[in-house]
Coordinates of C-alpha atoms in Angstrom, one line a residue:
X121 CA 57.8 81.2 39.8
X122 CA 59.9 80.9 43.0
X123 CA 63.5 80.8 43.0
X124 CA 66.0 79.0 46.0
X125 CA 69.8 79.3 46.2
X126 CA 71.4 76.1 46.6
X127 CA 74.6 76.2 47.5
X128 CA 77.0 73.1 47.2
X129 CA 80.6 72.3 48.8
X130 CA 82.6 69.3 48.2
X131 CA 86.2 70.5 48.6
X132 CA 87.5 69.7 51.9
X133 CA 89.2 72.3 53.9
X134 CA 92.6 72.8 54.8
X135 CA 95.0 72.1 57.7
X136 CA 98.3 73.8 59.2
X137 CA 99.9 72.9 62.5
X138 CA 102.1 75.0 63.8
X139 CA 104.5 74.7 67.2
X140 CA 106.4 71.5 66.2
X141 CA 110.1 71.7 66.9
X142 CA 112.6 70.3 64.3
X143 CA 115.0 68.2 66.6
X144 CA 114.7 66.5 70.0
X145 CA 113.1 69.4 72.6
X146 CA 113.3 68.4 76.6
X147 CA 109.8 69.9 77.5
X148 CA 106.1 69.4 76.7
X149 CA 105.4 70.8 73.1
X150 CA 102.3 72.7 72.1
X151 CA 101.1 72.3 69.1
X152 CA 98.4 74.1 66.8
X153 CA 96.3 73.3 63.9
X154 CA 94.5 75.9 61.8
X155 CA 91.7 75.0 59.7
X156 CA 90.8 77.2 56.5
X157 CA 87.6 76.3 53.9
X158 CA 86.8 79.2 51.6
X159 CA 83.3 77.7 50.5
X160 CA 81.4 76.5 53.5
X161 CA 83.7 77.7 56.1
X162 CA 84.8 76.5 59.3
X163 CA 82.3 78.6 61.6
X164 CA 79.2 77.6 62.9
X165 CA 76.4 79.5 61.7
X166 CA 74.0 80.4 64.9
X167 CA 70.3 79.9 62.8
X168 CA 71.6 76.8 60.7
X169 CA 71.6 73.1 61.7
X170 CA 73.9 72.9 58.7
X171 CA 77.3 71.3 60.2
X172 CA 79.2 71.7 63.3
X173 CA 83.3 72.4 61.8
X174 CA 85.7 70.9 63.6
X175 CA 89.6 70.5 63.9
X176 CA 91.3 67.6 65.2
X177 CA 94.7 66.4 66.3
X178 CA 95.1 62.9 67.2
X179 CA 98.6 62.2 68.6
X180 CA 100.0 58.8 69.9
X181 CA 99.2 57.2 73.3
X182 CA 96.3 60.1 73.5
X183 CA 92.5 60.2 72.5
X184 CA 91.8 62.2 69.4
X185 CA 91.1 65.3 70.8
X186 CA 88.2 68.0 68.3
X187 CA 87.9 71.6 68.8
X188 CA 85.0 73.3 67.6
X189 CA 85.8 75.6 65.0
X190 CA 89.2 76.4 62.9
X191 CA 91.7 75.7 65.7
X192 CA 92.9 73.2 67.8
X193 CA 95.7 73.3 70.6
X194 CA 96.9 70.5 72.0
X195 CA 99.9 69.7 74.0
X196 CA 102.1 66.3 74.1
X197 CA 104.6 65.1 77.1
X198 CA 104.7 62.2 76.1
X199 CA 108.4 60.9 76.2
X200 CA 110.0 59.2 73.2
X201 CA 108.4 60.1 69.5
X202 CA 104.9 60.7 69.2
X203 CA 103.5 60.9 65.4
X204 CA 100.7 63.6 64.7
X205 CA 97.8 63.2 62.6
X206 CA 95.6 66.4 62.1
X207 CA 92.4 67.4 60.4
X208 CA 89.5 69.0 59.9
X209 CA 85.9 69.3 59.0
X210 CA 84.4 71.9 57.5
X211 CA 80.7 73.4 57.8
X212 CA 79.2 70.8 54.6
X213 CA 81.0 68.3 56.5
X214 CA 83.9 67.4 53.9
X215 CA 87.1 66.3 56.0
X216 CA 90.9 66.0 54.8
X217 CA 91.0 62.6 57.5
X218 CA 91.5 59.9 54.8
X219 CA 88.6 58.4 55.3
X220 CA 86.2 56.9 53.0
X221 CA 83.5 59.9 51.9
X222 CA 79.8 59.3 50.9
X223 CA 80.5 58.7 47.0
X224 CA 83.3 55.8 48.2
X225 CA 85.9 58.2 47.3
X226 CA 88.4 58.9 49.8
X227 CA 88.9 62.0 51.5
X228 CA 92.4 63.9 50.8
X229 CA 95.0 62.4 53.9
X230 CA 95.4 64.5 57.2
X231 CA 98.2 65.9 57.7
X232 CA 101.4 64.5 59.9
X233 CA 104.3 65.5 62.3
X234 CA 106.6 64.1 64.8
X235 CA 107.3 65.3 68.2
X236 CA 110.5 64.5 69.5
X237 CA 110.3 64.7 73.1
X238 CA 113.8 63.4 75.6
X239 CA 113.1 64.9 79.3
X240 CA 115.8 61.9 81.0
X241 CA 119.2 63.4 80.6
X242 CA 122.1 61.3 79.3
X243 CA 123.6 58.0 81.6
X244 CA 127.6 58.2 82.3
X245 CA 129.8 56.2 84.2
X246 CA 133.6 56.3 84.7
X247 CA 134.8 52.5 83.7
X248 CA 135.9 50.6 87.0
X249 CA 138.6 48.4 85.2
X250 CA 141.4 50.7 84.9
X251 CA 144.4 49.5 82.3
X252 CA 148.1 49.0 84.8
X253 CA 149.8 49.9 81.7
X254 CA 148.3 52.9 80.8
X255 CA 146.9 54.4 83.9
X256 CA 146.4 58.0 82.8
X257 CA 143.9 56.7 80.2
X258 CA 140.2 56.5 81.3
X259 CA 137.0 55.6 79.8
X260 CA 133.7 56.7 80.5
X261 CA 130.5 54.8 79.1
X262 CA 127.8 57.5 77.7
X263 CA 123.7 56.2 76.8
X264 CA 120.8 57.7 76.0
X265 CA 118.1 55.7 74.6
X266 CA 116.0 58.8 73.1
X267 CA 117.2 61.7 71.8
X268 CA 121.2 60.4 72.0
X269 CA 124.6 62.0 73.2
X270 CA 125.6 65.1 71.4
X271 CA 128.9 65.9 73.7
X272 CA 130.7 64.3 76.2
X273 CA 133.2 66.4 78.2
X274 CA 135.6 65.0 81.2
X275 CA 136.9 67.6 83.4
X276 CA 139.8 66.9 86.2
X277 CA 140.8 68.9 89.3
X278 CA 143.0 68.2 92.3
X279 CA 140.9 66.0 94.6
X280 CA 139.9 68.6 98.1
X281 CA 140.6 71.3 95.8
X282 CA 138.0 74.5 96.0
X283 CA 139.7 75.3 92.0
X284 CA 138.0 75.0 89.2
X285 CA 137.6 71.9 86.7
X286 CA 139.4 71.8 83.5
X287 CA 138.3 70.0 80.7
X288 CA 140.4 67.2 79.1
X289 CA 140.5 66.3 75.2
X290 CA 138.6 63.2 74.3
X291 CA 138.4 60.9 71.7
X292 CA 134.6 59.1 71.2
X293 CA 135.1 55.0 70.6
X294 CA 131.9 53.1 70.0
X295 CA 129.7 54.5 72.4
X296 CA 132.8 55.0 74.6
X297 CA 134.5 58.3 75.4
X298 CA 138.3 58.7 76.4
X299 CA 140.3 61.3 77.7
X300 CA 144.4 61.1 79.3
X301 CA 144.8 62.0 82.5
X302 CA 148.2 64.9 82.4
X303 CA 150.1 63.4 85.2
X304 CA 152.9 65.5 84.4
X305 CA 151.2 68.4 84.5
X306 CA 150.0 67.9 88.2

């Protein structure tokens, strides 16, 4: 009698990304995902039209990109926050992409990150209106729509004057920084 192996994988693989920064960055961001499947595995085999493994990252406002193979780089510029899906498929063709399998059954999620990306430094203006009682006092409005203000510093020097700035104490008020001009000290 003859014999045949038959070999049979229907755990999907598993995905890591790696490169994704855990606060707001002010540059492009390049991230990796590495693909592992200890059954089929996630290399092509040259004499076999078995599968073709694959990795994936599919981040917002961009086309899903696939990498042949166990790993996928991919970079985002994208301004603002981007979510991150990733995945991968392995040589039987089992996927962790959440997607509906043969049986009906539901493939394990992929997994997610955020990128946090802010490349527009912070908006600040010195308020015009200026208070006739209290003229030392001045405001400054602060904005950032992305990543936010973390610090706001007013400095003073003499006006013409090659010396260097010195920083005043400030106070943060709604959205609102203030700081007393030392007219005494002048």
């Amino acid at each position: 009698p003859g014999s045949t192996m038959v070999q049979v994988d229907k755990t999907p693989p598993e995905s890591e990304i790696s490169g994704v920064p855990g606060t707001w960055v002010n540059h492009p961001v390049t991230v990796v995902v590495h693909a592992t499947d200890q059954l089929s595995g996630m290399v092509p085999e040259p004499a076999s039209d078995d599968g073709q493994p694959a990795t994936f990252v599919d981040a917002e406002s961009y086309a899903t990109y696939e990498s042949p193979g166990s790993v996928a780089t991919f970079s985002i510029a994208t301004e603002g926050v981007s979510k991150v899906r990733y995945w991968a498929e392995d040589l039987a063709g089992n996927a962790n992409d959440g997607e509906p399998g043969p049986g009906g059954d539901s493939h394990p999620n992929p997994g997610q990150a955020v990128i946090r990306i802010d490349t527009v430094p912070p908006e600040a203006a010195f308020e015009s209106a200026r208070d006739p009682e209290d003229p030392e006092l001045v405001w400054v409005d602060v904005s950032d729509p992305d990543s936010g203000v973390s610090d706001v510093e007013i400095q003073i020097r003499r006006a013409g004057s090659p010396g260097e700035f010195s920083s005043l104490p400030t106070q943060e008020e709604n959205g609102r920084v203030k700081a007393r001009i030392p007219s005494d000290d002048l």
